[in-house]
Amino acid sequence: MSWIRTIIMERWFLITLLWINIFGTIYGYYWYLYQLQETPWFFLPFVPDSPTASLFFVFVIIGFLTKKQQGWIEALAVATLFKYGIWAVGMNLGGAFVGTPLDFVNYMLIFSHLGMAVQGLLYAPYYKIKGWHIVLAAFVLFHNEIIDYVFDMMPRYPVLSPYQNTIGYLTFWLSALSVFILWKIRRP
């Protein structure tokens, strides 16, 4: 297992991961383009969940490369990468379960979002997360739940819209799990 820790902190690996996350972030914002065009300006920061999570991780990687880590960015990255990574996998599989067959884009979204969740946790030994960073991340996650499920700004999956209340309930608990994981990996 120590060889994995060695490889993931190699400069060439970090730069490769940086580019993957930059391109993934750009694609993610593009995926939200139509929804963003219809979103009131004051909700814009809260709509593109996954690309914002990967954008946080872009800054985490830059922190590793420049040796200028920021624990609050790391906390936001870990919590959002795990939450939205697992959430998107669930949404794509849920759509397949209720009748929409999975296609190439669904499989790409499933594997890329699973990768998001894993990469955030993979770097846990290197984060400098403190208690107040966890509070900040928890605030952001739960505030986003309110924006998504009270103000109807969640990502659009039309086939799953009849299940919106159930999805909102499960997403709340996914946020709680994300905060718990963040608390467990912190370095006091």
Coordinates of C-alpha atoms in Angstrom, one line a residue:
M1 CA 0.0 0.0 0.0
S2 CA 2.9 2.4 0.6
W3 CA 3.8 2.2 -3.1
I4 CA 0.4 3.8 -3.9
R5 CA 1.1 6.6 -1.5
T6 CA 4.5 7.2 -3.2
I7 CA 3.0 7.2 -6.7
I8 CA 0.0 9.5 -6.0
M9 CA 2.3 12.2 -4.6
E10 CA 4.8 12.0 -7.5
R11 CA 4.8 15.3 -9.5
W12 CA 4.0 13.6 -12.8
F13 CA 1.0 11.9 -11.2
L14 CA -0.3 15.1 -9.6
I15 CA 0.0 17.0 -12.9
T16 CA -1.8 14.2 -14.8
L17 CA -4.6 14.2 -12.2
L18 CA -4.7 18.0 -12.3
W19 CA -5.3 17.9 -16.1
I20 CA -8.0 15.2 -15.7
N21 CA -9.8 17.3 -13.1
I22 CA -9.5 20.5 -15.2
F23 CA -11.0 18.8 -18.2
G24 CA -13.6 17.1 -16.0
T25 CA -14.5 20.4 -14.5
I26 CA -14.9 22.1 -17.8
Y27 CA -17.1 19.2 -19.1
G28 CA -19.1 19.3 -15.9
Y29 CA -19.9 23.0 -16.3
Y30 CA -20.8 22.4 -19.9
W31 CA -23.1 19.6 -18.8
Y32 CA -25.0 22.1 -16.6
L33 CA -25.0 24.8 -19.4
Y34 CA -28.8 24.6 -20.1
Q35 CA -29.8 24.6 -16.5
L36 CA -27.4 27.4 -15.7
Q37 CA -29.0 29.5 -18.5
E38 CA -32.4 29.2 -16.7
T39 CA -31.1 29.6 -13.2
P40 CA -31.5 33.0 -11.3
W41 CA -28.1 34.6 -10.9
F42 CA -28.2 34.3 -7.0
F43 CA -28.4 30.5 -7.3
L44 CA -25.7 30.1 -9.9
P45 CA -22.9 29.1 -7.4
F46 CA -25.1 26.3 -6.0
V47 CA -26.3 24.5 -9.2
P48 CA -23.2 22.9 -10.8
D49 CA -22.4 20.5 -7.9
S50 CA -19.9 18.0 -9.4
P51 CA -17.8 20.4 -11.4
T52 CA -17.5 22.7 -8.4
A53 CA -16.3 19.7 -6.3
S54 CA -13.7 18.8 -8.9
L55 CA -12.7 22.5 -9.1
F56 CA -12.0 22.4 -5.4
F57 CA -9.8 19.4 -6.0
V58 CA -8.0 21.3 -8.8
F59 CA -7.0 23.8 -6.0
V60 CA -6.0 20.9 -3.7
I61 CA -3.7 19.5 -6.3
I62 CA -2.2 22.9 -7.0
G63 CA -1.6 23.2 -3.2
F64 CA 0.2 19.9 -3.2
L65 CA 2.3 21.0 -6.2
T66 CA 3.2 24.4 -4.8
K67 CA 3.5 23.1 -1.2
K68 CA 0.8 25.6 -0.1
Q69 CA -2.0 23.5 1.2
Q70 CA -5.2 25.0 2.4
G71 CA -7.2 22.8 4.8
W72 CA -10.5 24.5 4.2
I73 CA -10.2 23.9 0.4
E74 CA -9.2 20.3 1.2
A75 CA -12.3 19.8 3.4
L76 CA -14.6 21.3 0.8
A77 CA -13.0 19.1 -1.9
V78 CA -13.2 15.8 0.1
A79 CA -16.8 16.3 1.3
T80 CA -18.1 17.4 -2.1
L81 CA -16.2 14.9 -4.1
F82 CA -17.5 12.1 -2.0
K83 CA -21.1 13.4 -1.8
Y84 CA -21.5 14.3 -5.5
G85 CA -19.5 11.4 -6.7
I86 CA -21.7 8.9 -4.9
W87 CA -24.9 10.9 -5.7
A88 CA -24.3 11.0 -9.4
V89 CA -23.6 7.2 -9.5
G90 CA -26.9 6.7 -7.6
M91 CA -28.8 9.0 -9.9
N92 CA -27.6 7.3 -13.1
L93 CA -28.3 3.8 -11.7
G94 CA -31.6 5.0 -10.4
G95 CA -32.6 6.2 -13.8
A96 CA -31.7 2.8 -15.2
F97 CA -33.7 1.1 -12.5
V98 CA -36.9 3.1 -13.4
G99 CA -36.5 2.4 -17.0
T100 CA -34.0 4.5 -18.9
P101 CA -31.3 2.2 -20.3
L102 CA -27.7 3.2 -19.6
D103 CA -25.8 4.5 -22.5
F104 CA -22.2 5.6 -23.1
V105 CA -22.7 9.0 -21.3
N106 CA -24.3 7.3 -18.3
Y107 CA -21.4 4.8 -18.0
M108 CA -18.9 7.7 -18.4
L109 CA -20.7 9.6 -15.7
I110 CA -20.8 6.6 -13.4
F111 CA -17.1 5.8 -13.6
S112 CA -15.9 9.4 -13.6
H113 CA -18.0 10.3 -10.5
L114 CA -16.9 7.1 -8.8
G115 CA -13.4 8.3 -9.5
M116 CA -14.2 11.6 -7.9
A117 CA -15.3 10.0 -4.7
V118 CA -12.2 7.7 -4.6
Q119 CA -9.6 10.4 -5.4
G120 CA -10.9 12.6 -2.6
L121 CA -10.4 9.8 -0.1
L122 CA -7.2 8.6 -1.6
Y123 CA -5.3 11.7 -0.5
A124 CA -6.7 11.7 3.1
P125 CA -3.3 11.1 4.7
Y126 CA -2.0 14.3 3.2
Y127 CA -4.7 16.8 4.1
K128 CA -4.4 19.5 6.8
I129 CA -8.0 19.6 7.8
K130 CA -9.0 21.2 11.1
G131 CA -12.3 21.3 13.0
W132 CA -13.5 24.6 11.7
H133 CA -12.8 23.3 8.1
I134 CA -15.3 20.5 8.8
V135 CA -17.9 23.0 10.1
L136 CA -17.4 25.1 6.9
A137 CA -17.8 22.0 4.7
A138 CA -20.9 20.9 6.6
F139 CA -22.5 24.3 6.2
V140 CA -21.8 24.3 2.5
L141 CA -23.2 20.8 2.0
F142 CA -26.4 21.4 4.0
H143 CA -26.9 24.8 2.6
N144 CA -26.8 23.3 -0.8
E145 CA -29.4 20.8 0.1
I146 CA -31.8 23.7 0.9
I147 CA -31.0 25.4 -2.4
D148 CA -31.5 22.1 -4.3
Y149 CA -34.6 20.7 -2.7
V150 CA -36.4 23.7 -1.2
F151 CA -35.8 26.1 -4.1
D152 CA -35.9 23.4 -6.7
M153 CA -32.4 23.9 -8.1
M154 CA -31.1 20.3 -8.1
P155 CA -29.6 18.8 -11.2
R156 CA -32.2 17.7 -13.6
Y157 CA -32.9 14.0 -14.2
P158 CA -36.4 14.1 -15.7
V159 CA -37.0 10.4 -15.4
L160 CA -36.4 10.6 -11.6
S161 CA -38.5 13.7 -10.9
P162 CA -41.4 11.7 -9.5
Y163 CA -38.9 10.6 -6.8
Q164 CA -37.6 14.1 -5.9
N165 CA -38.7 14.0 -2.2
T166 CA -37.1 10.6 -1.7
I167 CA -33.9 11.7 -3.5
G168 CA -33.8 14.9 -1.3
Y169 CA -34.2 12.8 1.8
L170 CA -31.4 10.4 0.8
T171 CA -29.2 13.2 -0.3
F172 CA -29.5 14.8 3.1
W173 CA -28.2 11.6 4.7
L174 CA -25.4 11.4 2.0
S175 CA -24.3 14.9 3.1
A176 CA -24.3 13.7 6.8
L177 CA -22.2 10.7 5.8
S178 CA -19.8 12.9 3.8
V179 CA -19.3 15.2 6.9
F180 CA -18.8 12.1 9.1
I181 CA -16.1 10.8 6.7
L182 CA -14.5 14.2 6.7
W183 CA -14.4 14.2 10.5
K184 CA -12.9 10.7 10.5
I185 CA -10.0 11.5 8.1
R186 CA -9.1 14.9 9.7
R187 CA -5.6 15.3 11.1
P188 CA -6.0 17.1 14.5

